[in-house]
PDB file of C-alpha atoms in Angstrom:
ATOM      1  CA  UNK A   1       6.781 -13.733 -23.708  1.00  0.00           C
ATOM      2  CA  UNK A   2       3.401 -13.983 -25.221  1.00  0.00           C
ATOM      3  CA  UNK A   3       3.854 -18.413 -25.595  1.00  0.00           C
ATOM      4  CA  UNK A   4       4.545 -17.879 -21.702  1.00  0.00           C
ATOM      5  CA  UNK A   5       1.702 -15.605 -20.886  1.00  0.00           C
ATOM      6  CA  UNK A   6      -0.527 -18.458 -23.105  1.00  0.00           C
ATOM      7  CA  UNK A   7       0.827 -21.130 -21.320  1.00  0.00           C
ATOM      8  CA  UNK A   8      -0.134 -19.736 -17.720  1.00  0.00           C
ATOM      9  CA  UNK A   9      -3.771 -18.539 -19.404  1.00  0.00           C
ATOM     10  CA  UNK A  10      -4.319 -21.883 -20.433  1.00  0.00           C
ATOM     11  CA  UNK A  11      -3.170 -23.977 -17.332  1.00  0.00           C
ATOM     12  CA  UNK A  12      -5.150 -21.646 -15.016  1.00  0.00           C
ATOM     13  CA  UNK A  13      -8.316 -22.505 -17.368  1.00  0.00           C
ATOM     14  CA  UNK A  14      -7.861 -26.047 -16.999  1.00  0.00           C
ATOM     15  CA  UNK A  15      -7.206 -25.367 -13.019  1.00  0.00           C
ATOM     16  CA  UNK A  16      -3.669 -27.243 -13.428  1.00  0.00           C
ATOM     17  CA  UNK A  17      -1.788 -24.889 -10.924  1.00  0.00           C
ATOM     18  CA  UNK A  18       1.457 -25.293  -9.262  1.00  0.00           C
ATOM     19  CA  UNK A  19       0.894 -26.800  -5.780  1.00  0.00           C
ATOM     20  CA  UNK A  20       3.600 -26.971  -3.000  1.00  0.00           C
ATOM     21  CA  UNK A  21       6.801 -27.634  -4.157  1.00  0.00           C
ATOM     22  CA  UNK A  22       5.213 -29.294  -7.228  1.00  0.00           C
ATOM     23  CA  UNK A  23       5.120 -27.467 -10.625  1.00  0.00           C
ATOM     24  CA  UNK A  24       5.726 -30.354 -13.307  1.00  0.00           C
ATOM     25  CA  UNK A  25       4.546 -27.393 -15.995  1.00  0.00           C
ATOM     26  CA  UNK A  26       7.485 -25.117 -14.939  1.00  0.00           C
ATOM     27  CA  UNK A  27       4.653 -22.702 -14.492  1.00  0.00           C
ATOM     28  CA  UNK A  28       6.601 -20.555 -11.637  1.00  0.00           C
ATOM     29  CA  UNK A  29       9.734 -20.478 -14.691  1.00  0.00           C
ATOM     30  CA  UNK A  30       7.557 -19.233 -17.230  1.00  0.00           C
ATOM     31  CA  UNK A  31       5.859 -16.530 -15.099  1.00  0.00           C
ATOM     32  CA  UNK A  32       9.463 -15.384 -13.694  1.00  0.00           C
ATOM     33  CA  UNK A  33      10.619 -14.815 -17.192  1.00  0.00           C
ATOM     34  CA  UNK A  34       7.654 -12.889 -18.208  1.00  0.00           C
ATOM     35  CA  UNK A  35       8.857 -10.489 -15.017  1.00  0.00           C
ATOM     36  CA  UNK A  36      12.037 -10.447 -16.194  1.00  0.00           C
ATOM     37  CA  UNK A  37      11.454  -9.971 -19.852  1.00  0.00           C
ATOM     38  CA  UNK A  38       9.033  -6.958 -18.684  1.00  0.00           C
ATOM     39  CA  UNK A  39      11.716  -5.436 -16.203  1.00  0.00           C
ATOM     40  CA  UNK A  40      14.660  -6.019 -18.052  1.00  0.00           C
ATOM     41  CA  UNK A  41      12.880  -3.978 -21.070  1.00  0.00           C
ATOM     42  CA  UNK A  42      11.053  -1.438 -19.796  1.00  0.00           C
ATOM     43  CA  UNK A  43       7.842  -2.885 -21.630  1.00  0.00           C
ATOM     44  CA  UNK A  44       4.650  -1.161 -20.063  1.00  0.00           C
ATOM     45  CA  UNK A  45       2.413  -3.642 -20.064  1.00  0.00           C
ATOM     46  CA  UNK A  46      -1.773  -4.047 -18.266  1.00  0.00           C
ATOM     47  CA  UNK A  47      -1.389  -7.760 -17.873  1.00  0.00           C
ATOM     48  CA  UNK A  48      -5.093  -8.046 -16.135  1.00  0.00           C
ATOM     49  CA  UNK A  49      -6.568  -7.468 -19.571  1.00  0.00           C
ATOM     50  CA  UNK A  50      -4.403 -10.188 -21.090  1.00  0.00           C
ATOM     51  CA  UNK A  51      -5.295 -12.704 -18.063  1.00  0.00           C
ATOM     52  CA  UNK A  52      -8.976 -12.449 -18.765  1.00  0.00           C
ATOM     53  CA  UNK A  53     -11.142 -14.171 -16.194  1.00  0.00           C
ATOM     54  CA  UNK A  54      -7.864 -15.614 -14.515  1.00  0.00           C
ATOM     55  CA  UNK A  55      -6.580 -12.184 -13.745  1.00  0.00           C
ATOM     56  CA  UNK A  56      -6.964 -12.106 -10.198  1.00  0.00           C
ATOM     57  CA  UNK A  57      -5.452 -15.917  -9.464  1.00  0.00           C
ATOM     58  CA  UNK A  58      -2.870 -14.872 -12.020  1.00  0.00           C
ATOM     59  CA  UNK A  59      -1.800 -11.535 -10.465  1.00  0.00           C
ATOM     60  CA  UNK A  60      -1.756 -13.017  -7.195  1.00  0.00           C
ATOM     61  CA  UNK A  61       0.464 -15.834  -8.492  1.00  0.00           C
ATOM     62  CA  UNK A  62       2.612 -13.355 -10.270  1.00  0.00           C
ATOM     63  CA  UNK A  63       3.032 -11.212  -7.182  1.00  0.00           C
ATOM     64  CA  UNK A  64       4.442 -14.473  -5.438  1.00  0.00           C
ATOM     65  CA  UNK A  65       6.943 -14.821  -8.256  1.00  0.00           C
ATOM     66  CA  UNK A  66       8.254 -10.786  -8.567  1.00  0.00           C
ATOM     67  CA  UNK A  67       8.967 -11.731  -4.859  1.00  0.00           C
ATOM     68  CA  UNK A  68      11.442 -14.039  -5.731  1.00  0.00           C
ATOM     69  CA  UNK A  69      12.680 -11.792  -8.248  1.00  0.00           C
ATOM     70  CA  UNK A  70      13.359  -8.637  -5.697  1.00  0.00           C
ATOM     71  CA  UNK A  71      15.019 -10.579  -3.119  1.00  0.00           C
ATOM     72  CA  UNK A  72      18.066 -10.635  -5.531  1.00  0.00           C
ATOM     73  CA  UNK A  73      18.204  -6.728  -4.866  1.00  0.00           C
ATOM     74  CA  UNK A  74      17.571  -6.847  -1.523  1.00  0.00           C
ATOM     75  CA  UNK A  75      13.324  -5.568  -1.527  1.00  0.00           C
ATOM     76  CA  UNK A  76      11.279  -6.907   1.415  1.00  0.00           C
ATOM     77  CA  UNK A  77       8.609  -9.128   0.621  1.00  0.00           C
ATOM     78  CA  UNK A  78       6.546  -7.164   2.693  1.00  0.00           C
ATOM     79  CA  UNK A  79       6.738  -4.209   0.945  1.00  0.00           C
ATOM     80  CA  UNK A  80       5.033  -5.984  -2.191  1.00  0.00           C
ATOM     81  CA  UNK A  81       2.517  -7.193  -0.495  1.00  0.00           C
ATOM     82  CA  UNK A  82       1.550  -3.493   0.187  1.00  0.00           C
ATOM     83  CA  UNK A  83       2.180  -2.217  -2.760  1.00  0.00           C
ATOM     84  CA  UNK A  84      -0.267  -4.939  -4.580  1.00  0.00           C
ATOM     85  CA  UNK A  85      -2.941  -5.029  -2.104  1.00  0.00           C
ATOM     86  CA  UNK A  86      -3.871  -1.905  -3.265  1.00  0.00           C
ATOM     87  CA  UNK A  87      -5.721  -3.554  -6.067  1.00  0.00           C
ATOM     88  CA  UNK A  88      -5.546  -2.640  -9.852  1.00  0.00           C
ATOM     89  CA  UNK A  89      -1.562  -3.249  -9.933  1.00  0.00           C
ATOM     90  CA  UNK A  90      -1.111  -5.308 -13.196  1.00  0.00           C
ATOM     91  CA  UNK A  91       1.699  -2.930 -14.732  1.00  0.00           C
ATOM     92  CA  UNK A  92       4.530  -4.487 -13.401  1.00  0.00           C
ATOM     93  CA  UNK A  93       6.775  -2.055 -14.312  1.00  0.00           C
ATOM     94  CA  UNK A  94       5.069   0.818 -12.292  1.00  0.00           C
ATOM     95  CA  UNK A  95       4.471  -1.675  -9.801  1.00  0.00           C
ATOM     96  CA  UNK A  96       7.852  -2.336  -8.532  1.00  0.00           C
ATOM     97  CA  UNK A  97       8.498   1.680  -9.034  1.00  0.00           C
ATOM     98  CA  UNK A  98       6.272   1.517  -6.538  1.00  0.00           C
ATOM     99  CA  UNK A  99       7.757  -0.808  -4.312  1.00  0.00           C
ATOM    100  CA  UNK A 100      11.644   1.079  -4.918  1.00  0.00           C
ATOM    101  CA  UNK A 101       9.723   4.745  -3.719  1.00  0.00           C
ATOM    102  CA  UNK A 102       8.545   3.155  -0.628  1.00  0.00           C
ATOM    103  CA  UNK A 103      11.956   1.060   0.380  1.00  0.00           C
ATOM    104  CA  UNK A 104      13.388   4.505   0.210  1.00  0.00           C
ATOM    105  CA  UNK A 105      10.352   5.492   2.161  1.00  0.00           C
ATOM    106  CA  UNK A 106      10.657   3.063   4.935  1.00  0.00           C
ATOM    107  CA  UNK A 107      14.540   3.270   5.073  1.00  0.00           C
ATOM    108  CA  UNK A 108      14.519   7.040   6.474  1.00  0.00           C
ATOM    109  CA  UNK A 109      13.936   8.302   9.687  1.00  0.00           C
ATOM    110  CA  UNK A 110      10.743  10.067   8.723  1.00  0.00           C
ATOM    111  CA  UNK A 111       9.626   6.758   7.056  1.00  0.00           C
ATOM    112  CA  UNK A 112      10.301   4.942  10.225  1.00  0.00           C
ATOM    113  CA  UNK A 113       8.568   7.155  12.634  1.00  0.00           C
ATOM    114  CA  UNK A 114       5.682   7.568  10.288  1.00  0.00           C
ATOM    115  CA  UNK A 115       4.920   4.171   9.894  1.00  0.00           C
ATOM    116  CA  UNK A 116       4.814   3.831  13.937  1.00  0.00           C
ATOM    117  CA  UNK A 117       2.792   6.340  13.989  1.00  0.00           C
ATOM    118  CA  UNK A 118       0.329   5.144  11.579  1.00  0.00           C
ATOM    119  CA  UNK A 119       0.255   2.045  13.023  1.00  0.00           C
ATOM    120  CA  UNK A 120      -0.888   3.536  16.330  1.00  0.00           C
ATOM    121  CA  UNK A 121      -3.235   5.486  14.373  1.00  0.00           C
ATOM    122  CA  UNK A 122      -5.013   2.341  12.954  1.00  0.00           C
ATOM    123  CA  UNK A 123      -4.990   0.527  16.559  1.00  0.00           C
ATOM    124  CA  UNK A 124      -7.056   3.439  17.982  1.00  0.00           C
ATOM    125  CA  UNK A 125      -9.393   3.522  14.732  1.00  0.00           C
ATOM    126  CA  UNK A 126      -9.441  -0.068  14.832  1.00  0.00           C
ATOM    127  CA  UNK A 127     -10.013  -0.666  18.727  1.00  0.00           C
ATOM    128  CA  UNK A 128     -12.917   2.311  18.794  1.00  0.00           C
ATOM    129  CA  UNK A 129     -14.621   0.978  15.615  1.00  0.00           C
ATOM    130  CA  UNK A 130     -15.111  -2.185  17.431  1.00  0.00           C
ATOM    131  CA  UNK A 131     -16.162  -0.511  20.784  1.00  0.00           C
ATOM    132  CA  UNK A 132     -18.674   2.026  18.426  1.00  0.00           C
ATOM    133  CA  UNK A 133     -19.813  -1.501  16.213  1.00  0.00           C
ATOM    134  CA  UNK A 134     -19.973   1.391  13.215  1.00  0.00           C
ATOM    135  CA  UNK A 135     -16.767   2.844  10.766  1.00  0.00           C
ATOM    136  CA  UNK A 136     -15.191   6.154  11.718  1.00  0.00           C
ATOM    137  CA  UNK A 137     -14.688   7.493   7.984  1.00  0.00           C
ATOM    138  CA  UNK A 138     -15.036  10.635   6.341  1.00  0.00           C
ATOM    139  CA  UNK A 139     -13.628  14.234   6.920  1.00  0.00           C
ATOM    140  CA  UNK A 140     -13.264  16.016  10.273  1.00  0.00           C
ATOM    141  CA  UNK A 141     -14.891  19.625  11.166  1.00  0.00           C
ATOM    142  CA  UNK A 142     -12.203  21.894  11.527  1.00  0.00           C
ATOM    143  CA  UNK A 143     -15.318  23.854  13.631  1.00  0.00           C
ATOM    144  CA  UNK A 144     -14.748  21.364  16.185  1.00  0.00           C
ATOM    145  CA  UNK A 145     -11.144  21.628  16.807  1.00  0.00           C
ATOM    146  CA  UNK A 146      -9.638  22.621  20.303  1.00  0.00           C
ATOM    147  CA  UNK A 147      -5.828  22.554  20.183  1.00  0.00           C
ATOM    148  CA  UNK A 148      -3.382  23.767  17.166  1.00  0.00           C
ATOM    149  CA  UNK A 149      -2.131  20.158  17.257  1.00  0.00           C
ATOM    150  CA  UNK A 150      -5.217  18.661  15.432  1.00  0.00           C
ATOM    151  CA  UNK A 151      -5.549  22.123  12.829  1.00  0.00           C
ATOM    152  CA  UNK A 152      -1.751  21.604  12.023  1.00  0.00           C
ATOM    153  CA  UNK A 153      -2.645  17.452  11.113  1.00  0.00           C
ATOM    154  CA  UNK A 154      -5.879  18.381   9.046  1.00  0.00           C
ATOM    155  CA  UNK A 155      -3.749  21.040   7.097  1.00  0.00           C
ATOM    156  CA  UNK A 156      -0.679  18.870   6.328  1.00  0.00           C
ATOM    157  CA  UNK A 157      -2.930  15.974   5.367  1.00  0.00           C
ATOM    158  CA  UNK A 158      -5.025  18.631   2.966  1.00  0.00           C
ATOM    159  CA  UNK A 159      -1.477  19.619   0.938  1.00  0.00           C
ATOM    160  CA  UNK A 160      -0.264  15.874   1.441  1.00  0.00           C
ATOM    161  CA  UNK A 161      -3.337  14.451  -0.068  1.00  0.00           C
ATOM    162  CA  UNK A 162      -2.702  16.708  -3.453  1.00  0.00           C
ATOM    163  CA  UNK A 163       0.888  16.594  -3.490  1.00  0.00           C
ATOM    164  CA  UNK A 164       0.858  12.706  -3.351  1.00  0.00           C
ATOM    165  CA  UNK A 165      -2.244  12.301  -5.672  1.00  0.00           C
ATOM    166  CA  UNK A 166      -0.231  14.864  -8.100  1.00  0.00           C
ATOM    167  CA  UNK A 167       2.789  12.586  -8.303  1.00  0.00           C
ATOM    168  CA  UNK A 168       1.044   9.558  -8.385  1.00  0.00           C
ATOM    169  CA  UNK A 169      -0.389  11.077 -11.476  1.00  0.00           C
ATOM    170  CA  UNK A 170       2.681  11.954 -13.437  1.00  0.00           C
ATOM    171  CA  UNK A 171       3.915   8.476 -11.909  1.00  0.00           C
ATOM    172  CA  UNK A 172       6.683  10.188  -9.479  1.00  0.00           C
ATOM    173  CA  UNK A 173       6.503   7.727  -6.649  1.00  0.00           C
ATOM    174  CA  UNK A 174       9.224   9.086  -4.770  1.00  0.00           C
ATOM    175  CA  UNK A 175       8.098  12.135  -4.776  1.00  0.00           C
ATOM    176  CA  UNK A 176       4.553  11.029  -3.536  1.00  0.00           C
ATOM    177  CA  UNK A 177       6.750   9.695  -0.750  1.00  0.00           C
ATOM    178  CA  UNK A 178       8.012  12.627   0.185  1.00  0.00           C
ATOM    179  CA  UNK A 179       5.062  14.282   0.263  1.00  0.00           C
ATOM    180  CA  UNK A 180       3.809  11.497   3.363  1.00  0.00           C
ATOM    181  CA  UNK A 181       7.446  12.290   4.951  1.00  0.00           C
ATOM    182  CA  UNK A 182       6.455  16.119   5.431  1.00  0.00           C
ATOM    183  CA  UNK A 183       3.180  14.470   7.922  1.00  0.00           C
ATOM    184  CA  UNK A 184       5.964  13.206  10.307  1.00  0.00           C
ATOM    185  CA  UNK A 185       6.102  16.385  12.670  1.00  0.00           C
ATOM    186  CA  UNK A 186       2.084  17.222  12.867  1.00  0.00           C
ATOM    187  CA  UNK A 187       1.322  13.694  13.430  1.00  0.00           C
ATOM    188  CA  UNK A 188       4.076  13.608  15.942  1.00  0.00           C
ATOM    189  CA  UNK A 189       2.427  16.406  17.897  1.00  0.00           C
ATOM    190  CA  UNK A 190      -0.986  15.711  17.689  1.00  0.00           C
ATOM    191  CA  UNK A 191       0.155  12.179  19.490  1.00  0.00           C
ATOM    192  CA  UNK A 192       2.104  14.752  21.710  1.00  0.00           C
ATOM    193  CA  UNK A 193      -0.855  16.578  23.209  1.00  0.00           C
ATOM    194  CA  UNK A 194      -3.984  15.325  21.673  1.00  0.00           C
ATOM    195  CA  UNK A 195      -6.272  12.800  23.800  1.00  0.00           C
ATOM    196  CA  UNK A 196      -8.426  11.322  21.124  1.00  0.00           C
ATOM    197  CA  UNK A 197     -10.847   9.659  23.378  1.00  0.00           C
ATOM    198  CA  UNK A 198     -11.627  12.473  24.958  1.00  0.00           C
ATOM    199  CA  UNK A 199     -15.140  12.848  27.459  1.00  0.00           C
ATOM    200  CA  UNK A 200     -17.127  15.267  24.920  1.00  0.00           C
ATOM    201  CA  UNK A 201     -18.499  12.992  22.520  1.00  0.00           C
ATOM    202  CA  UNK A 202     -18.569  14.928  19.527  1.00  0.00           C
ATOM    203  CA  UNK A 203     -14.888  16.018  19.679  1.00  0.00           C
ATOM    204  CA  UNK A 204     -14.249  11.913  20.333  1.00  0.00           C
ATOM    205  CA  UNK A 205     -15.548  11.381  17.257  1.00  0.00           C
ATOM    206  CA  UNK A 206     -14.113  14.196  15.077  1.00  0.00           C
ATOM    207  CA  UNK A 207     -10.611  13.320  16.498  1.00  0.00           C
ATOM    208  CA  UNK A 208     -11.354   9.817  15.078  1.00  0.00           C
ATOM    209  CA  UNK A 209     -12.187  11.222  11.461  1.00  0.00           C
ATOM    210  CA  UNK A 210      -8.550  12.989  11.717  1.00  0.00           C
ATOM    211  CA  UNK A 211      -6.784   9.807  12.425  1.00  0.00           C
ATOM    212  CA  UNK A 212      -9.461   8.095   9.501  1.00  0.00           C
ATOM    213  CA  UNK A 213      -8.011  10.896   7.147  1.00  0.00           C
ATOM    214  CA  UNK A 214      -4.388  10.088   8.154  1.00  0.00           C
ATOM    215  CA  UNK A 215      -4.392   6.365   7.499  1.00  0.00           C
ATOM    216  CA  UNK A 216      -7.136   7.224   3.813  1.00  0.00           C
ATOM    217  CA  UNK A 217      -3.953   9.814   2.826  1.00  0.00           C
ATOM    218  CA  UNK A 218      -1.032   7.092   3.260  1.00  0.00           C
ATOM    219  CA  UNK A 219      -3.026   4.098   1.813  1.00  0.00           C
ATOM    220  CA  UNK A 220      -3.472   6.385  -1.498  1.00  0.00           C
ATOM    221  CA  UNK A 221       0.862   4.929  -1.805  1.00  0.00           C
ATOM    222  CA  UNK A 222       0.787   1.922  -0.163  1.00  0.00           C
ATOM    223  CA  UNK A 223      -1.283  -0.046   2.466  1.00  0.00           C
ATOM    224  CA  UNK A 224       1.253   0.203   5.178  1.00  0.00           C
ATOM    225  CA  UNK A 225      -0.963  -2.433   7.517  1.00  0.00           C
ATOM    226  CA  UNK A 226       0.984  -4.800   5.536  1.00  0.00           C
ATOM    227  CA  UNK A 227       4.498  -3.483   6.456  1.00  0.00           C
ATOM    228  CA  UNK A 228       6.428  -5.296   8.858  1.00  0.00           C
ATOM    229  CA  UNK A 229       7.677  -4.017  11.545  1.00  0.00           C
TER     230      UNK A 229
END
């Protein structure tokens, strides 16, 4: 593993990278088998220390390459892609217990409806960021709230946030998935009965922190922007 891992370094020093469907190096090869030898053995391994100054081509090119390798089990592609983009995965190992957690995630009900849900959630942030030319981030004012709808969403999200940041620390991804599945119902009402662009300004704008906290609490396990679907 280590002649393969010095044979990438080097080529990406020299800028000789596979192109297309050329690769006269076997460069894609040599970075599949250090995936597989790392899988296959359990090795914990920080590879972005090891890639030096290439680290973030590298990691990019090896995320390409553990795509291949997951389509033999069946993982989406897309489901990488938001596991990685949330920067700093270079332990491949925890990387695609990452990406298991979440297919689990995004295979149940509650998985399905939450996504939709935070996907709506990011369309009104998105849409009313670009209307307001400024972010909506930050923490609501429970003060400010006017219907049990939005106090039951800012709870959940409060013992969401710490149950997911509690597994992700002990490295229990499927339980920090669980944690998001228990947001399902609250988020489901607050779309219910909640206008968030409502006339008074001020609750506009709080309402708008609620959904920020919403989409800042599921991106702590995945960026789910970059789920399909």
């Amino acid at each position: 593993m280590a002649d393969k891992i010095d044979t990438l370094v080097n080529f990406w020093q020299i800028n000789e990278r596979p192109t297309g469907s050329k690769d006269p190096y076997a460069l894609r090869r040599a970075a599949l088998g250090v995936i597989r030898l790392i899988l296959e053995n359990k090795l914990r391994l920080r590879l972005a220390p090891i890639f030096g100054a290439q680290a973030d081509d590298l990691l990019s090119f090896f995320a390409d390459r553990l795509k291949v390798h997951l389509r033999e089990r069946g993982v989406r592609h897309d489901l990488i892609d938001a596991v990685f983009a949330l920067g700093g995965q270079d332990d491949l190992l925890l990387l695609v217990a990452r990406v298991e957690a979440l297919d689990g995630f995004v295979r149940s009900d509650d998985g399905v409806n939450l996504l939709a849900a935070y996907k709506r959630g990011v369309n009104i942030l998105r849409i009313e960021e670009k209307r307001d030319n400024a972010p909506h981030q930050g923490t609501s004012n429970p003060a400010l709230f006017q219907q049990d709808e939005e106090r039951a969403l800012f709870d959940r999200i409060s013992e969401v946030a710490a149950e997911a940041a509690a597994a992700i620390q002990r490295e229990d991804f499927t339980a920090a998935m669980s944690a998001m599945a228990r947001l399902r119902g609250p988020v489901d009402g607050f779309f219910d009965k909640v206008t968030v662009n409502a006339e008074d300004k001020a609750l506009r704008a709080n309402r708008l922190l609620l959904l920020s906290q919403l989409r800042s609490v599921m991106e702590t396990v995945a960026d789910f922007s970059k789920i399909e679907g």
